[in-house]
PDB file of C-alpha atoms in Angstrom:
ATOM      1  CA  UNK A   4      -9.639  88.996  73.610  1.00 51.00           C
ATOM      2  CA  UNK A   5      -6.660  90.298  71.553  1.00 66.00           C
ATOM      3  CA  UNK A   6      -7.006  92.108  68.828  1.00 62.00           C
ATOM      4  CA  UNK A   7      -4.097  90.605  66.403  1.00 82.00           C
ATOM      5  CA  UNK A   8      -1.527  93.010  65.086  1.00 84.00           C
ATOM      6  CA  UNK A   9      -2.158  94.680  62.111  1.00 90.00           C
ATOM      7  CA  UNK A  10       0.081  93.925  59.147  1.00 93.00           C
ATOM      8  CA  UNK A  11       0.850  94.331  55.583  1.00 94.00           C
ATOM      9  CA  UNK A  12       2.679  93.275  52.596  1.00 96.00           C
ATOM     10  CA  UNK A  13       6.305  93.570  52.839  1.00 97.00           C
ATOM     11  CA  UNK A  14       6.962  94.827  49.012  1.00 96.00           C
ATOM     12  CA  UNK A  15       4.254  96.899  49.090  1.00 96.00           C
ATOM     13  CA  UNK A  16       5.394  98.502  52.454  1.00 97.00           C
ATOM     14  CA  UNK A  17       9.045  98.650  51.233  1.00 96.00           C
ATOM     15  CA  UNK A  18       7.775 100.699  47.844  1.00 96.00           C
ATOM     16  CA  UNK A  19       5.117 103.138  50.192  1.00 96.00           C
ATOM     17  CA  UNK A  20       8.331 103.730  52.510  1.00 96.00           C
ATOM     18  CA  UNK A  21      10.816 104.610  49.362  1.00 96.00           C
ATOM     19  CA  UNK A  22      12.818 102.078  49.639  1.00 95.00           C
ATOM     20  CA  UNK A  23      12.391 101.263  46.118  1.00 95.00           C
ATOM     21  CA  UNK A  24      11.423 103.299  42.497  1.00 95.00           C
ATOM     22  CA  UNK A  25       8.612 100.684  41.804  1.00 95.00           C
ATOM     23  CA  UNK A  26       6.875  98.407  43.353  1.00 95.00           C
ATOM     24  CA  UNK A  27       7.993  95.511  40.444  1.00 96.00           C
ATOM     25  CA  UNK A  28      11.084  96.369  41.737  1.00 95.00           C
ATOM     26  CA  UNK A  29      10.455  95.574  46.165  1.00 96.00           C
ATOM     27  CA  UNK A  30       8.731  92.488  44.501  1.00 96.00           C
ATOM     28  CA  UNK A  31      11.937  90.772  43.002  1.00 96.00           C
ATOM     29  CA  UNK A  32      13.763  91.794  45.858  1.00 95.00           C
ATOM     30  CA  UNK A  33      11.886  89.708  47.870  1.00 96.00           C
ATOM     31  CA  UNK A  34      10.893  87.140  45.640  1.00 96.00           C
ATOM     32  CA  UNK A  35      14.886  86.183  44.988  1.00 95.00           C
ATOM     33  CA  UNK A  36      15.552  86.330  48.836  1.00 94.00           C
ATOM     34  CA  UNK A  37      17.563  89.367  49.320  1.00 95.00           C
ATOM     35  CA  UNK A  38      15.171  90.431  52.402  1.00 96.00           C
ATOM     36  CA  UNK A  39      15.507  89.715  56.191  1.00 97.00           C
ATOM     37  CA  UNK A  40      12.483  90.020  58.929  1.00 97.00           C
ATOM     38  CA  UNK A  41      13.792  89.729  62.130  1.00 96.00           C
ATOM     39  CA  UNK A  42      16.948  87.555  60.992  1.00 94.00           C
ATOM     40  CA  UNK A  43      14.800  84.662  58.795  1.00 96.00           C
ATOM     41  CA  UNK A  44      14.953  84.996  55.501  1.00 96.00           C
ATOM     42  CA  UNK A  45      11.895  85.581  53.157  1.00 95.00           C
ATOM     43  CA  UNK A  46      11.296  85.231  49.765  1.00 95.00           C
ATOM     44  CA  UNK A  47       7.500  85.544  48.802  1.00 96.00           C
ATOM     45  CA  UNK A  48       6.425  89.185  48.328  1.00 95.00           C
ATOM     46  CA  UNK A  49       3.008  88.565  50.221  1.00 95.00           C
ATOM     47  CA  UNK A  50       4.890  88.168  53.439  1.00 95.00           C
ATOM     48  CA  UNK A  51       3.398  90.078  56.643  1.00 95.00           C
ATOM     49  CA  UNK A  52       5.344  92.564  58.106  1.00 96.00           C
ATOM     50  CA  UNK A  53       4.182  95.017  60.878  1.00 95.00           C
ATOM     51  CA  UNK A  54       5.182  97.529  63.638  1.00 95.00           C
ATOM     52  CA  UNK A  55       8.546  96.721  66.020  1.00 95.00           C
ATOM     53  CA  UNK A  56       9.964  94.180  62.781  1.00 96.00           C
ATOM     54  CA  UNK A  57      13.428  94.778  61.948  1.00 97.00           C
ATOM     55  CA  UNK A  58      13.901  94.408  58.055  1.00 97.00           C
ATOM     56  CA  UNK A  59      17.735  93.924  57.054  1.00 96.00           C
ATOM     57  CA  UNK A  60      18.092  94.621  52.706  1.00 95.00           C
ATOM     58  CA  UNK A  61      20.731  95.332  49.965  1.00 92.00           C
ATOM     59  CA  UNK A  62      20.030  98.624  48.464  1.00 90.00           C
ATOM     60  CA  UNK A  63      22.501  99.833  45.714  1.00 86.00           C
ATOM     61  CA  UNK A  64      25.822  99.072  47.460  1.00 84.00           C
ATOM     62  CA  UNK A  65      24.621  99.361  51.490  1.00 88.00           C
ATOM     63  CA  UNK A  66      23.107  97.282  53.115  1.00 92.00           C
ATOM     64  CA  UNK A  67      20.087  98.734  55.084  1.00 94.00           C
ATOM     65  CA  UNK A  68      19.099  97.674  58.776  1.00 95.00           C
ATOM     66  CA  UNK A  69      15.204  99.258  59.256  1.00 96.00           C
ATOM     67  CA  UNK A  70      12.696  98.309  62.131  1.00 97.00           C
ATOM     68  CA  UNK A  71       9.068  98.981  61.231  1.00 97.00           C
ATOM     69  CA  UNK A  72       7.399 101.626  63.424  1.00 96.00           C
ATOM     70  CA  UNK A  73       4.205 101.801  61.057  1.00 95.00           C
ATOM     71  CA  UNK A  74       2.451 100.751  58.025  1.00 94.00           C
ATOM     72  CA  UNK A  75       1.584 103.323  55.362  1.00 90.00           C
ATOM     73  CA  UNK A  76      -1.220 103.678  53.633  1.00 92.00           C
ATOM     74  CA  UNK A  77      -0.506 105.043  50.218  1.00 94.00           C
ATOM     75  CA  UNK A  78       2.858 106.407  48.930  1.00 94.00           C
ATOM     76  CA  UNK A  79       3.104 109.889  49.867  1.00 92.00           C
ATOM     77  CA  UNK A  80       5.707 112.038  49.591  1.00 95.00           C
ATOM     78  CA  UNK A  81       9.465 111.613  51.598  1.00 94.00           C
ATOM     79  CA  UNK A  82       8.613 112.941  54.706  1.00 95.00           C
ATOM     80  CA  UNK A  83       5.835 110.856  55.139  1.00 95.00           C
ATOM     81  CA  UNK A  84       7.420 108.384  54.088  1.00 95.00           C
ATOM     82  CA  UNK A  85      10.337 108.956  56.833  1.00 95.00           C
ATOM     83  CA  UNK A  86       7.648 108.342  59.769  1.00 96.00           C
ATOM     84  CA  UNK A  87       7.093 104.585  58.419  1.00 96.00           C
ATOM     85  CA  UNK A  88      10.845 103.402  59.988  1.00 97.00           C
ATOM     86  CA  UNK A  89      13.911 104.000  62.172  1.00 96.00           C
ATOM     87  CA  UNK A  90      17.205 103.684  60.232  1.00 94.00           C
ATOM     88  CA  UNK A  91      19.459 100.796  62.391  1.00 94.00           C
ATOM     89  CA  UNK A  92      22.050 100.934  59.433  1.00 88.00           C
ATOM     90  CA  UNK A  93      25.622 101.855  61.545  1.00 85.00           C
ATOM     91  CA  UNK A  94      26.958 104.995  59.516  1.00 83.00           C
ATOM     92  CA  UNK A  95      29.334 104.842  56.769  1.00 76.00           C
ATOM     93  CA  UNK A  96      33.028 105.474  57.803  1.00 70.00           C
ATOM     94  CA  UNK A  97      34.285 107.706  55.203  1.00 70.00           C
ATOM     95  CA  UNK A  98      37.864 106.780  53.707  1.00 67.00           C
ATOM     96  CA  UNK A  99      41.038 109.198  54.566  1.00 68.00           C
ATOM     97  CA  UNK A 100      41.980 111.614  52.207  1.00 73.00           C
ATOM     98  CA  UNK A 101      45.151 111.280  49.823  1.00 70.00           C
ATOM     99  CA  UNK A 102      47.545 113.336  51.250  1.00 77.00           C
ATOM    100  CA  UNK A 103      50.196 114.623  49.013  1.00 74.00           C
ATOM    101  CA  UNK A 104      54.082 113.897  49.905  1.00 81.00           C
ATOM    102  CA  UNK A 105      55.839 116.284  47.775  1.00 82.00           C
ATOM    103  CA  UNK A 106      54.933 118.675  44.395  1.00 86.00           C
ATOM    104  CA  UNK A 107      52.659 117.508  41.603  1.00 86.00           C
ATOM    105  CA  UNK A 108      55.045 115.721  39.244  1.00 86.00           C
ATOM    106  CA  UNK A 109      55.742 117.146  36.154  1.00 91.00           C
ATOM    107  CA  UNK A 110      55.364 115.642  32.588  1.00 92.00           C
ATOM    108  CA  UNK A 111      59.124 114.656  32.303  1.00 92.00           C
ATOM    109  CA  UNK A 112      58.553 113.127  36.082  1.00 89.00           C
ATOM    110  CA  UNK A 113      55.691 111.216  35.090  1.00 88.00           C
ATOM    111  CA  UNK A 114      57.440 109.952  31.331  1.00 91.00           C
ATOM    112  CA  UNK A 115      60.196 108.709  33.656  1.00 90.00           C
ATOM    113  CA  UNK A 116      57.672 106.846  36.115  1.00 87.00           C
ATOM    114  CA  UNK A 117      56.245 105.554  32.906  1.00 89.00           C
ATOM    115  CA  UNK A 118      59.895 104.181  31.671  1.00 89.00           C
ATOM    116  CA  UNK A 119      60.215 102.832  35.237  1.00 88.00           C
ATOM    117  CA  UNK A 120      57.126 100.658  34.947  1.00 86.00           C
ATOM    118  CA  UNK A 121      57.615  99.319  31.547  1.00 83.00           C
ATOM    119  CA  UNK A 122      54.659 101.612  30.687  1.00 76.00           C
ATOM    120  CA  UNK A 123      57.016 103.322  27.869  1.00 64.00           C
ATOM    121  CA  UNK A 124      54.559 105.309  25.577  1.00 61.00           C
ATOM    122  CA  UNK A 125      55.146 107.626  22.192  1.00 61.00           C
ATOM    123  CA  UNK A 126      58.324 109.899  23.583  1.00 56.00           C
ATOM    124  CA  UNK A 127      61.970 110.362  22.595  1.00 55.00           C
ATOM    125  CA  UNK A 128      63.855 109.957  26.055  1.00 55.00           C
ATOM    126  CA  UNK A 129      66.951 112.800  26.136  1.00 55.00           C
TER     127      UNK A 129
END
């Protein structure tokens, strides 16, 4: 006979694995239907997640791609935390750097960039 798979709520796994400051907060997540398991979208906090699901999330201003590898059993510090999911999220490209075509203008360069623009503060042009 098989022994079913062994599963849990999905805000209470998604505050035990740090995802989230309070559990109040993995709740509302949830509940307004910002969370993915395995592509369908859920919105009632007592959903069952377990091992080998793939959970796809906003948090702050990424969006997170986990798969499930275990369910915790109390919220424990990072590390332990760590060993409850694989990261899927692709890694951020970071944006070139500003590079500079000439000398930092000076305050009569900038005043006449200002004049330019129609930007024309508090100065006496000579």
């Amino acid at each position: 006979m098989n022994d079913p798979r062994p599963t849990g709520r999905i805000d209470k796994w998604l505050w035990q694995a740090r995802f989230f400051k309070t559990r109040g907060l993995a709740t509302r997540l949830v509940g307004d239907g910002h969370v993915r398991v395995n592509g369908a979208r859920v919105v009632k906090p007592a959903s069952a997640i377990g091992a080998g699901d793939v959970l796809t999330f906003v948090q702050g201003d990424r969006i997170r791609v986990i798969r499930v590898t275990a369910l915790g059993i109390r919220r424990g510090p990072a590390p332990e935390a760590q060993t409850l999911y694989e990261d899927l999220t692709p890694p951020e490209t970071e944006a070139a750097p500003v590079t500079r075509t000439g000398p930092r203008p000076t305050k009569k360069d900038r005043r006449a960039l200002d004049d330019l623009r129609g930007e024309g503060g508090v100065h006496d042009p000579e």
